[in-house]
Amino acid sequence: MSVTAIIGLHWGDEGKGKVIDALAQDTKLVVRYNGGANAGHTIVNEFGTFRLHLVPGGIFNPGCRNLIGPGCVVNPDVLLQEIRELNEAGHRRGELLISNRAHVTLDHHILVDRLEEESQGLHAHGTTKQGIWPTYVDKVGRIGVTFGDLVEPAYLEKQLGAMVRRVNGAMASLYGQPRLQVPPILERCLRWADTLRPYIVDGFEVVQSALDAEAAVLVEGHLGTMRDLDWGIYPYVTSSTTLAGGACAGAGIPPRRITRVVGVVKAYTTAVGAGAMPTEERGQIADCLREVGHEYGATTGRPRRCGWFDGVAARFAARLNGCTDIAIMKLDVLDSFDPIRLCVAYDEGGKRIDTVPTAPILERVRPVYEEMAAWKRPVAGATRYDQLPDEARRFLTRVQDLCGVPITWIGTGPRREDMIHTPGGLP
Ligand code: GDP
């Protein structure tokens, strides 16, 4: 069986949660490989509407194991809250596991994130203030705490000592905050260890045994390619890799075992936070996209920036990730728009650009649009390609040509069943 990576091709919030939920039906293992509680998938299925920030999307399926992989950073309080909510709703059917190599977000990470954001004023990155980047900073600085450390108290105390020694200079001089002390942090960590111990496992065995058994595996990416640490609109990026390639390290899947890479996009573009977004609209078009598409952040409730489909970014991301399939979501949101625009290139002072340049150039490009005929009829709830109006099919065909990758899933509404499957690409 195949290993499928599901990743975002744009700025995030592409609708990956729905694709993961749909594909996870036949999956034995879902591994999340990047980010933390800064991201969120919204899943609408027969049990209701769920916003998952940390728990992988196969949790609703009995017999599916859900592993939070080593590439993730996890705030235990947020995770415990999410587990409680799923338990109360009675829908935690799959097994939940946390890799002992995943890193723990501690209170000072959240504090530093907030203080840095506030001190940047107008130049703030627009982070979700969940302490994600400071957790990765400590990880890279080799003073971070893993879930494996939580259940090794003597080792944990030593590691916290090293962390506190390093961090305290900055806490006092940069942030004017009291110095951190080991005992209260240790106590908090040990309390988390008590509750989370049953979930903490060696992810290596979990993944390898699924691969050995040729089981269907999904690797779940958060955020999108344009926010990738290496290839996104630096510095307005996230602190982990969002690419399919990142799934190999972040989940522990050997590269040649990934056989399918599904790139998820919406039929238009949205972004949360700062940084270039060439097709951003302001005014009526943006307002309509936001209202019809309910474009408000799953984690923060912030209104998302909205604009037309960015075909340059989608093609760039499809090539970078080696996509085998494209899943285009929210086609139904464009039902009432006339005309519909599609960005096919960028223009930088009269020069045409067909790929994504670095951020300073991207900030000054203008989108080159093709105007597509509108369909002005509801496609909402369509489940077969032949139910789509000709104009909608022409729009999708143009997107498929631009990306150079077959479109195999088309979203026509928020529910799991609001989806058209076109195996092998559009007919
Ligand atoms: P993710 O982070 O990539 O999973 O994206 P979000 O959780 O922000 O999901 C996007 C939102 O769009 C969610 O509220 C989904 O329920 C919704 N959604 C997903 N696919 C469709 C679709 O095809 N049509 C409509 N109208 N909504 C969709």
CSV table of C-alpha atoms and ligand atoms in Angstrom, one decimal:
chain,number,residue,atom,x,y,z
A,1,MET,CA,0.0,0.0,0.0
A,2,SER,CA,1.0,3.6,-0.5
A,3,VAL,CA,2.3,6.3,1.7
A,4,THR,CA,0.5,9.5,0.9
A,5,ALA,CA,1.7,13.0,1.9
A,6,ILE,CA,-1.0,15.7,2.1
A,7,ILE,CA,0.5,19.2,2.0
A,8,GLY,CA,-0.7,22.8,1.3
A,9,LEU,CA,0.3,24.5,-2.0
A,10,HIS,CA,-0.5,28.1,-0.9
A,11,TRP,CA,-0.3,30.1,2.3
A,12,GLY,CA,-2.1,27.5,4.5
A,13,ASP,CA,-5.8,26.9,5.3
A,14,GLU,CA,-6.3,25.2,1.9
A,15,GLY,CA,-8.8,22.7,3.2
A,16,LYS,CA,-6.2,19.9,4.0
A,17,GLY,CA,-8.3,18.7,7.0
A,18,LYS,CA,-11.2,17.7,4.7
A,19,VAL,CA,-8.9,15.8,2.3
A,20,ILE,CA,-7.1,14.1,5.2
A,21,ASP,CA,-10.5,13.1,6.8
A,22,ALA,CA,-11.7,11.7,3.4
A,23,LEU,CA,-8.5,9.8,2.6
A,24,ALA,CA,-8.1,8.6,6.2
A,25,GLN,CA,-11.1,6.4,5.9
A,26,ASP,CA,-9.0,3.6,4.5
A,27,THR,CA,-5.8,4.5,6.4
A,28,LYS,CA,-4.1,2.6,9.2
A,29,LEU,CA,-1.7,5.3,10.3
A,30,VAL,CA,-1.8,9.1,10.1
A,31,VAL,CA,1.4,10.9,11.1
A,32,ARG,CA,1.6,14.7,11.5
A,33,TYR,CA,5.0,15.9,10.8
A,34,ASN,CA,5.3,19.7,11.4
A,35,GLY,CA,4.3,22.7,13.4
A,36,GLY,CA,2.2,23.0,16.6
A,37,ALA,CA,-1.0,24.5,17.8
A,38,ASN,CA,-0.4,27.4,15.4
A,39,ALA,CA,-2.2,25.4,12.7
A,40,GLY,CA,-5.6,23.9,12.7
A,41,HIS,CA,-7.6,21.7,10.5
A,42,THR,CA,-11.4,21.9,10.3
A,43,ILE,CA,-13.1,18.6,9.8
A,44,VAL,CA,-16.8,18.3,9.1
A,45,ASN,CA,-18.0,14.7,9.2
A,46,GLU,CA,-21.0,12.7,10.4
A,47,PHE,CA,-20.1,13.4,14.0
A,48,GLY,CA,-20.1,17.2,13.7
A,49,THR,CA,-17.6,20.0,13.1
A,50,PHE,CA,-14.2,19.7,14.8
A,51,ARG,CA,-11.2,22.0,14.8
A,52,LEU,CA,-8.1,19.9,15.4
A,53,HIS,CA,-5.0,21.9,16.3
A,54,LEU,CA,-2.7,19.0,17.3
A,55,VAL,CA,-4.5,15.7,17.0
A,56,PRO,CA,-4.0,14.1,13.5
A,57,GLY,CA,-7.1,13.8,11.2
A,58,GLY,CA,-7.5,10.0,11.4
A,59,ILE,CA,-8.8,10.2,15.0
A,60,PHE,CA,-12.4,9.6,13.9
A,61,ASN,CA,-11.7,6.3,12.3
A,62,PRO,CA,-11.6,3.1,14.4
A,63,GLY,CA,-8.5,1.1,13.7
A,64,CYS,CA,-6.5,4.2,12.7
A,65,ARG,CA,-3.4,5.1,14.7
A,66,ASN,CA,-2.6,8.8,14.9
A,67,LEU,CA,0.9,9.8,15.6
A,68,ILE,CA,2.2,13.3,16.4
A,69,GLY,CA,5.6,13.0,14.8
A,70,PRO,CA,9.1,14.1,15.9
A,71,GLY,CA,8.9,17.2,13.7
A,72,CYS,CA,6.1,18.7,15.7
A,73,VAL,CA,6.1,21.0,18.8
A,74,VAL,CA,3.3,20.4,21.2
A,75,ASN,CA,1.8,22.5,24.0
A,76,PRO,CA,0.6,19.8,26.4
A,77,ASP,CA,-2.2,22.0,27.8
A,78,VAL,CA,-3.6,22.5,24.3
A,79,LEU,CA,-3.3,18.8,23.5
A,80,LEU,CA,-5.0,17.8,26.8
A,81,GLN,CA,-7.8,20.2,26.1
A,82,GLU,CA,-8.3,18.8,22.6
A,83,ILE,CA,-8.3,15.2,24.0
A,84,ARG,CA,-10.9,16.2,26.5
A,85,GLU,CA,-13.1,17.8,23.9
A,86,LEU,CA,-12.9,14.7,21.6
A,87,ASN,CA,-13.6,12.4,24.6
A,88,GLU,CA,-16.6,14.5,25.7
A,89,ALA,CA,-18.0,14.3,22.2
A,90,GLY,CA,-17.4,10.6,22.3
A,91,HIS,CA,-15.7,10.5,18.9
A,92,ARG,CA,-12.1,9.6,19.7
A,93,ARG,CA,-12.2,6.3,17.9
A,94,GLY,CA,-8.6,6.1,16.5
A,95,GLU,CA,-5.6,5.7,18.8
A,96,LEU,CA,-3.6,8.8,19.7
A,97,LEU,CA,0.2,8.6,20.1
A,98,ILE,CA,2.9,11.2,20.6
A,99,SER,CA,6.5,10.6,19.5
A,100,ASN,CA,9.0,10.7,22.3
A,101,ARG,CA,11.1,12.9,20.0
A,102,ALA,CA,8.5,15.7,19.6
A,103,HIS,CA,9.3,18.8,21.5
A,104,VAL,CA,7.4,20.4,24.3
A,105,THR,CA,6.2,24.0,24.2
A,106,LEU,CA,6.8,25.5,27.7
A,107,ASP,CA,5.3,28.6,29.2
A,108,HIS,CA,8.3,30.9,28.5
A,109,HIS,CA,8.0,30.0,24.8
A,110,ILE,CA,4.5,31.4,24.7
A,111,LEU,CA,5.6,34.5,26.7
A,112,VAL,CA,8.5,35.2,24.4
A,113,ASP,CA,6.4,34.8,21.3
A,114,ARG,CA,3.9,37.4,22.7
A,115,LEU,CA,6.5,39.9,23.9
A,116,GLU,CA,8.4,39.7,20.5
A,117,GLU,CA,5.2,40.2,18.5
A,118,GLU,CA,4.2,43.2,20.7
A,119,SER,CA,7.7,44.8,20.4
A,120,GLN,CA,7.7,44.5,16.6
A,121,GLY,CA,4.6,46.8,16.3
A,122,LEU,CA,3.8,47.3,12.7
A,123,HIS,CA,6.5,44.9,11.6
A,124,ALA,CA,5.0,42.0,13.6
A,125,HIS,CA,4.9,38.7,11.7
A,126,GLY,CA,1.4,38.0,12.7
A,127,THR,CA,2.2,34.8,14.6
A,128,THR,CA,-0.6,33.1,16.5
A,129,LYS,CA,1.4,33.7,19.7
A,130,GLN,CA,1.4,30.0,20.6
A,131,GLY,CA,5.1,29.9,21.3
A,132,ILE,CA,5.9,27.8,18.2
A,133,TRP,CA,9.0,29.6,17.0
A,134,PRO,CA,10.6,29.9,20.4
A,135,THR,CA,10.1,26.2,20.9
A,136,TYR,CA,11.9,25.5,17.6
A,137,VAL,CA,14.6,28.0,18.6
A,138,ASP,CA,15.3,26.0,21.8
A,139,LYS,CA,15.2,22.8,19.8
A,140,VAL,CA,17.8,24.0,17.3
A,141,GLY,CA,19.8,25.5,20.2
A,142,ARG,CA,19.8,22.1,21.7
A,143,ILE,CA,18.2,23.1,25.0
A,144,GLY,CA,14.7,22.0,24.2
A,145,VAL,CA,12.7,19.4,26.0
A,146,THR,CA,11.2,16.3,24.3
A,147,PHE,CA,8.3,14.2,25.3
A,148,GLY,CA,10.8,11.4,25.9
A,149,ASP,CA,12.5,13.7,28.5
A,150,LEU,CA,9.2,14.2,30.3
A,151,VAL,CA,9.2,10.6,31.4
A,152,GLU,CA,12.9,10.6,32.5
A,153,PRO,CA,12.9,13.0,35.5
A,154,ALA,CA,16.6,13.1,36.3
A,155,TYR,CA,17.5,13.7,32.6
A,156,LEU,CA,14.7,16.3,32.4
A,157,GLU,CA,16.0,18.2,35.4
A,158,LYS,CA,19.5,18.4,33.8
A,159,GLN,CA,18.1,19.6,30.5
A,160,LEU,CA,15.9,22.2,32.2
A,161,GLY,CA,19.0,23.4,34.0
A,162,ALA,CA,20.8,24.0,30.7
A,163,MET,CA,17.8,25.6,29.2
A,164,VAL,CA,17.2,28.0,32.1
A,165,ARG,CA,21.0,29.0,32.2
A,166,ARG,CA,20.8,30.0,28.5
A,167,VAL,CA,17.4,31.6,28.4
A,168,ASN,CA,17.7,33.6,31.6
A,169,GLY,CA,20.1,36.2,30.2
A,170,ALA,CA,17.5,37.1,27.5
A,171,MET,CA,14.6,37.0,29.9
A,172,ALA,CA,16.1,39.7,32.0
A,173,SER,CA,17.9,41.9,29.6
A,174,LEU,CA,15.7,41.7,26.5
A,175,TYR,CA,12.3,41.2,28.0
A,176,GLY,CA,12.6,42.6,31.5
A,177,GLN,CA,11.1,39.4,32.8
A,178,PRO,CA,11.9,37.6,36.1
A,179,ARG,CA,14.5,34.8,35.7
A,180,LEU,CA,13.1,31.3,35.2
A,181,GLN,CA,13.6,28.8,37.9
A,182,VAL,CA,13.9,25.0,37.3
A,183,PRO,CA,11.7,23.7,40.1
A,184,PRO,CA,8.3,25.1,39.0
A,185,ILE,CA,9.0,24.1,35.3
A,186,LEU,CA,10.1,20.7,36.4
A,187,GLU,CA,6.9,20.3,38.5
A,188,ARG,CA,4.7,21.3,35.6
A,189,CYS,CA,6.5,18.9,33.2
A,190,LEU,CA,6.1,16.0,35.7
A,191,ARG,CA,2.4,16.7,35.9
A,192,TRP,CA,2.1,16.6,32.1
A,193,ALA,CA,4.1,13.4,32.2
A,194,ASP,CA,1.6,11.8,34.6
A,195,THR,CA,-1.3,12.4,32.2
A,196,LEU,CA,0.4,12.0,28.9
A,197,ARG,CA,2.5,9.0,29.7
A,198,PRO,CA,0.1,6.5,28.0
A,199,TYR,CA,0.3,8.4,24.7
A,200,ILE,CA,4.1,8.8,24.6
A,201,VAL,CA,5.8,6.1,22.3
A,202,ASP,CA,8.8,5.5,20.2
A,203,GLY,CA,7.4,6.7,16.8
A,204,PHE,CA,10.1,4.7,15.0
A,205,GLU,CA,8.4,1.4,15.7
A,206,VAL,CA,5.0,2.7,15.0
A,207,VAL,CA,6.0,3.9,11.5
A,208,GLN,CA,8.3,1.0,10.6
A,209,SER,CA,5.7,-1.6,11.6
A,210,ALA,CA,3.1,0.1,9.4
A,211,LEU,CA,5.6,0.2,6.5
A,212,ASP,CA,6.6,-3.4,7.0
A,213,ALA,CA,2.9,-4.4,7.0
A,214,GLU,CA,2.4,-2.4,3.7
A,215,ALA,CA,-0.4,-0.6,5.5
A,216,ALA,CA,-1.9,2.6,4.1
A,217,VAL,CA,-0.2,5.6,5.7
A,218,LEU,CA,-1.0,9.3,5.5
A,219,VAL,CA,1.4,12.0,6.4
A,220,GLU,CA,-0.3,15.2,7.3
A,221,GLY,CA,1.3,18.6,6.7
A,222,HIS,CA,0.2,21.8,8.3
A,223,LEU,CA,0.4,25.4,6.9
A,224,GLY,CA,1.4,25.8,3.2
A,225,THR,CA,4.4,25.9,0.9
A,226,MET,CA,4.5,29.7,0.8
A,227,ARG,CA,5.1,29.6,4.6
A,228,ASP,CA,7.8,27.0,4.4
A,229,LEU,CA,11.0,27.9,6.4
A,230,ASP,CA,13.3,27.4,3.4
A,231,TRP,CA,11.1,28.1,0.4
A,232,GLY,CA,8.4,30.4,1.6
A,233,ILE,CA,8.2,34.2,1.8
A,234,TYR,CA,11.0,34.5,4.3
A,235,PRO,CA,10.9,36.1,7.0
A,236,TYR,CA,7.1,35.7,7.0
A,237,VAL,CA,7.3,32.0,7.3
A,238,THR,CA,6.7,29.3,9.8
A,239,SER,CA,9.5,27.7,11.8
A,240,SER,CA,9.3,24.2,10.4
A,241,THR,CA,9.2,22.7,6.9
A,242,THR,CA,5.8,22.4,5.3
A,243,LEU,CA,7.0,20.5,2.2
A,244,ALA,CA,6.5,16.9,1.4
A,245,GLY,CA,10.2,16.5,1.7
A,246,GLY,CA,9.9,17.6,5.4
A,247,ALA,CA,7.6,14.7,6.0
A,248,CYS,CA,10.5,12.3,5.7
A,249,ALA,CA,12.4,13.7,8.6
A,250,GLY,CA,9.4,15.1,10.6
A,251,ALA,CA,7.4,11.8,10.4
A,252,GLY,CA,10.3,9.3,10.0
A,253,ILE,CA,9.3,8.0,6.5
A,254,PRO,CA,12.1,7.1,4.1
A,255,PRO,CA,11.8,9.3,1.0
A,256,ARG,CA,11.4,6.4,-1.4
A,257,ARG,CA,8.4,5.1,0.5
A,258,ILE,CA,6.3,8.2,-0.3
A,259,THR,CA,4.4,7.2,-3.4
A,260,ARG,CA,1.7,9.9,-3.6
A,261,VAL,CA,1.9,13.6,-2.8
A,262,VAL,CA,-1.5,15.4,-2.8
A,263,GLY,CA,-1.1,19.1,-3.0
A,264,VAL,CA,-4.2,20.9,-1.6
A,265,VAL,CA,-5.3,24.4,-2.9
A,266,LYS,CA,-8.5,26.4,-2.8
A,267,ALA,CA,-10.1,27.7,-5.9
A,268,TYR,CA,-9.0,31.1,-4.7
A,269,THR,CA,-6.2,32.3,-2.4
A,270,THR,CA,-6.1,33.3,1.3
A,271,ALA,CA,-3.4,34.1,3.8
A,272,VAL,CA,-3.2,34.9,7.5
A,273,GLY,CA,-0.5,37.1,8.9
A,274,ALA,CA,2.0,39.3,7.2
A,275,GLY,CA,4.1,38.9,4.0
A,276,ALA,CA,3.6,39.1,0.2
A,277,MET,CA,0.4,37.8,-1.3
A,278,PRO,CA,0.4,39.0,-5.0
A,279,THR,CA,-3.3,38.3,-5.7
A,280,GLU,CA,-4.7,39.9,-2.5
A,281,GLU,CA,-7.9,41.9,-3.1
A,282,ARG,CA,-9.1,44.7,-1.0
A,283,GLY,CA,-12.7,45.8,-1.0
A,284,GLN,CA,-15.8,44.0,-2.2
A,285,ILE,CA,-14.2,41.0,-3.9
A,286,ALA,CA,-12.2,40.2,-0.7
A,287,ASP,CA,-15.2,40.8,1.5
A,288,CYS,CA,-17.3,38.4,-0.6
A,289,LEU,CA,-14.7,35.7,-0.7
A,290,ARG,CA,-14.2,36.0,3.1
A,291,GLU,CA,-18.0,35.9,3.9
A,292,VAL,CA,-19.0,33.2,1.4
A,293,GLY,CA,-15.9,31.1,2.2
A,294,HIS,CA,-16.0,31.7,6.0
A,295,GLU,CA,-12.4,32.8,5.8
A,296,TYR,CA,-11.6,33.4,9.5
A,297,GLY,CA,-8.7,31.7,11.2
A,298,ALA,CA,-9.4,28.3,12.8
A,299,THR,CA,-6.9,29.0,15.6
A,300,THR,CA,-7.3,32.8,16.1
A,301,GLY,CA,-10.6,33.7,14.5
A,302,ARG,CA,-8.7,36.4,12.6
A,303,PRO,CA,-10.1,37.5,9.2
A,304,ARG,CA,-8.0,36.0,6.4
A,305,ARG,CA,-6.6,38.0,3.5
A,306,CYS,CA,-8.4,36.9,0.3
A,307,GLY,CA,-7.8,37.1,-3.4
A,308,TRP,CA,-7.9,35.3,-6.7
A,309,PHE,CA,-6.3,31.9,-7.4
A,310,ASP,CA,-2.5,32.3,-7.6
A,311,GLY,CA,-1.5,29.9,-10.3
A,312,VAL,CA,2.2,30.9,-10.1
A,313,ALA,CA,2.5,29.9,-6.5
A,314,ALA,CA,0.4,26.7,-7.0
A,315,ARG,CA,2.7,25.6,-9.9
A,316,PHE,CA,5.9,26.5,-8.0
A,317,ALA,CA,4.6,24.5,-5.0
A,318,ALA,CA,3.4,21.5,-7.1
A,319,ARG,CA,6.8,21.2,-8.6
A,320,LEU,CA,8.7,21.7,-5.4
A,321,ASN,CA,6.7,19.1,-3.6
A,322,GLY,CA,6.7,16.7,-6.5
A,323,CYS,CA,2.9,16.5,-6.4
A,324,THR,CA,1.2,13.5,-8.1
A,325,ASP,CA,-2.3,14.9,-7.4
A,326,ILE,CA,-4.0,18.2,-6.8
A,327,ALA,CA,-7.0,18.5,-4.6
A,328,ILE,CA,-8.8,21.8,-5.3
A,329,MET,CA,-11.2,22.8,-2.5
A,330,LYS,CA,-14.0,25.3,-2.2
A,331,LEU,CA,-15.0,25.5,-5.9
A,332,ASP,CA,-18.5,26.3,-4.6
A,333,VAL,CA,-17.3,29.5,-3.1
A,334,LEU,CA,-16.9,31.0,-6.6
A,335,ASP,CA,-20.5,30.2,-7.6
A,336,SER,CA,-21.7,33.7,-7.5
A,337,PHE,CA,-18.6,35.6,-8.8
A,338,ASP,CA,-18.6,37.2,-12.2
A,339,PRO,CA,-16.0,37.3,-13.7
A,340,ILE,CA,-13.6,34.9,-12.1
A,341,ARG,CA,-9.9,35.7,-12.4
A,342,LEU,CA,-6.9,33.4,-12.4
A,343,CYS,CA,-3.4,34.6,-11.9
A,344,VAL,CA,-1.2,32.9,-14.6
A,345,ALA,CA,2.1,35.0,-14.1
A,346,TYR,CA,3.6,37.9,-12.3
A,347,ASP,CA,4.8,41.2,-13.8
A,348,GLU,CA,7.7,43.0,-12.3
A,349,GLY,CA,8.1,46.4,-14.0
A,350,GLY,CA,7.2,44.9,-17.4
A,351,LYS,CA,9.1,41.7,-17.0
A,352,ARG,CA,7.0,38.5,-16.9
A,353,ILE,CA,7.8,36.1,-14.1
A,354,ASP,CA,6.6,32.5,-14.1
A,355,THR,CA,7.9,31.3,-10.8
A,356,VAL,CA,8.0,32.5,-7.2
A,357,PRO,CA,10.9,34.9,-6.5
A,358,THR,CA,12.2,35.9,-3.1
A,359,ALA,CA,10.1,38.0,-0.8
A,360,PRO,CA,11.4,41.5,-1.7
A,361,ILE,CA,10.6,40.9,-5.4
A,362,LEU,CA,7.3,39.1,-4.7
A,363,GLU,CA,6.2,42.2,-2.7
A,364,ARG,CA,6.5,44.4,-5.8
A,365,VAL,CA,5.1,42.1,-8.5
A,366,ARG,CA,1.7,42.5,-10.0
A,367,PRO,CA,-0.5,39.6,-10.9
A,368,VAL,CA,-1.2,38.8,-14.6
A,369,TYR,CA,-4.8,37.7,-14.8
A,370,GLU,CA,-6.8,35.6,-17.2
A,371,GLU,CA,-10.5,36.3,-17.0
A,372,MET,CA,-12.6,33.1,-16.9
A,373,ALA,CA,-16.3,32.9,-17.7
A,374,ALA,CA,-18.4,32.6,-14.6
A,375,TRP,CA,-20.8,29.7,-14.0
A,376,LYS,CA,-23.2,31.6,-11.8
A,377,ARG,CA,-25.0,28.4,-10.8
A,378,PRO,CA,-24.5,26.4,-7.6
A,379,VAL,CA,-21.9,23.6,-7.8
A,380,ALA,CA,-22.4,23.1,-4.0
A,381,GLY,CA,-22.8,19.4,-3.1
A,382,ALA,CA,-21.9,18.1,-6.6
A,383,THR,CA,-20.3,14.6,-6.4
A,384,ARG,CA,-19.8,13.9,-10.1
A,385,TYR,CA,-17.7,15.8,-12.6
A,386,ASP,CA,-20.5,15.8,-15.2
A,387,GLN,CA,-22.7,17.7,-12.7
A,388,LEU,CA,-20.4,20.7,-13.1
A,389,PRO,CA,-21.2,23.6,-15.5
A,390,ASP,CA,-18.9,23.9,-18.6
A,391,GLU,CA,-17.5,27.1,-17.2
A,392,ALA,CA,-16.5,25.5,-14.0
A,393,ARG,CA,-14.8,22.6,-15.9
A,394,ARG,CA,-12.9,25.1,-18.1
A,395,PHE,CA,-11.7,26.9,-14.9
A,396,LEU,CA,-10.5,23.6,-13.4
A,397,THR,CA,-8.9,22.5,-16.7
A,398,ARG,CA,-6.9,25.8,-16.8
A,399,VAL,CA,-5.8,25.2,-13.1
A,400,GLN,CA,-4.7,21.7,-14.0
A,401,ASP,CA,-2.7,22.9,-17.0
A,402,LEU,CA,-1.1,25.7,-15.0
A,403,CYS,CA,-0.1,23.3,-12.2
A,404,GLY,CA,1.0,20.6,-14.6
A,405,VAL,CA,-0.5,17.9,-12.2
A,406,PRO,CA,-3.7,16.0,-12.5
A,407,ILE,CA,-6.6,17.3,-10.4
A,408,THR,CA,-8.0,14.3,-8.7
A,409,TRP,CA,-10.2,15.8,-6.0
A,410,ILE,CA,-12.6,18.8,-6.2
A,411,GLY,CA,-14.3,20.2,-3.1
A,412,THR,CA,-17.9,21.4,-3.5
A,413,GLY,CA,-18.8,22.0,0.1
A,414,PRO,CA,-17.6,21.6,3.7
A,415,ARG,CA,-18.9,18.1,4.3
A,416,ARG,CA,-16.9,14.9,3.8
A,417,GLU,CA,-19.2,13.8,1.0
A,418,ASP,CA,-19.1,17.2,-0.9
A,419,MET,CA,-16.3,16.0,-3.1
A,420,ILE,CA,-15.8,14.9,-6.7
A,421,HIS,CA,-13.1,12.3,-7.3
A,422,THR,CA,-11.5,12.3,-10.7
A,423,PRO,CA,-8.9,9.5,-10.5
A,424,GLY,CA,-6.1,10.1,-13.0
A,425,GLY,CA,-7.1,13.7,-13.6
A,426,LEU,CA,-10.0,15.7,-15.2
A,427,PRO,CA,-11.7,13.7,-17.9
B,1,GDP,P1,-6.6,23.4,6.5
B,1,GDP,O1,-5.8,24.0,7.6
B,1,GDP,O2,-5.8,23.3,5.3
B,1,GDP,O3,-7.2,22.1,6.9
B,1,GDP,O4,-7.8,24.3,6.3
B,1,GDP,P2,-9.0,24.8,7.2
B,1,GDP,O5,-9.2,23.9,8.3
B,1,GDP,O6,-8.9,26.3,7.4
B,1,GDP,O7,-10.2,24.4,6.2
B,1,GDP,C1,-10.8,25.3,5.4
B,1,GDP,C2,-12.3,25.4,5.7
B,1,GDP,O8,-13.0,25.2,4.5
B,1,GDP,C3,-12.9,24.5,6.7
B,1,GDP,O9,-13.8,25.2,7.5
B,1,GDP,C4,-13.5,23.4,5.9
B,1,GDP,O10,-14.7,22.9,6.5
B,1,GDP,C5,-14.0,24.2,4.7
B,1,GDP,N1,-14.0,23.5,3.4
B,1,GDP,C6,-13.1,22.5,3.0
B,1,GDP,N2,-13.4,22.1,1.8
B,1,GDP,C7,-14.5,22.9,1.4
B,1,GDP,C8,-15.2,23.0,0.2
B,1,GDP,O11,-15.0,22.3,-0.8
B,1,GDP,N3,-16.2,23.9,0.1
B,1,GDP,C9,-16.6,24.7,1.2
B,1,GDP,N4,-17.6,25.6,1.1
B,1,GDP,N5,-15.9,24.6,2.4
B,1,GDP,C10,-14.9,23.7,2.4
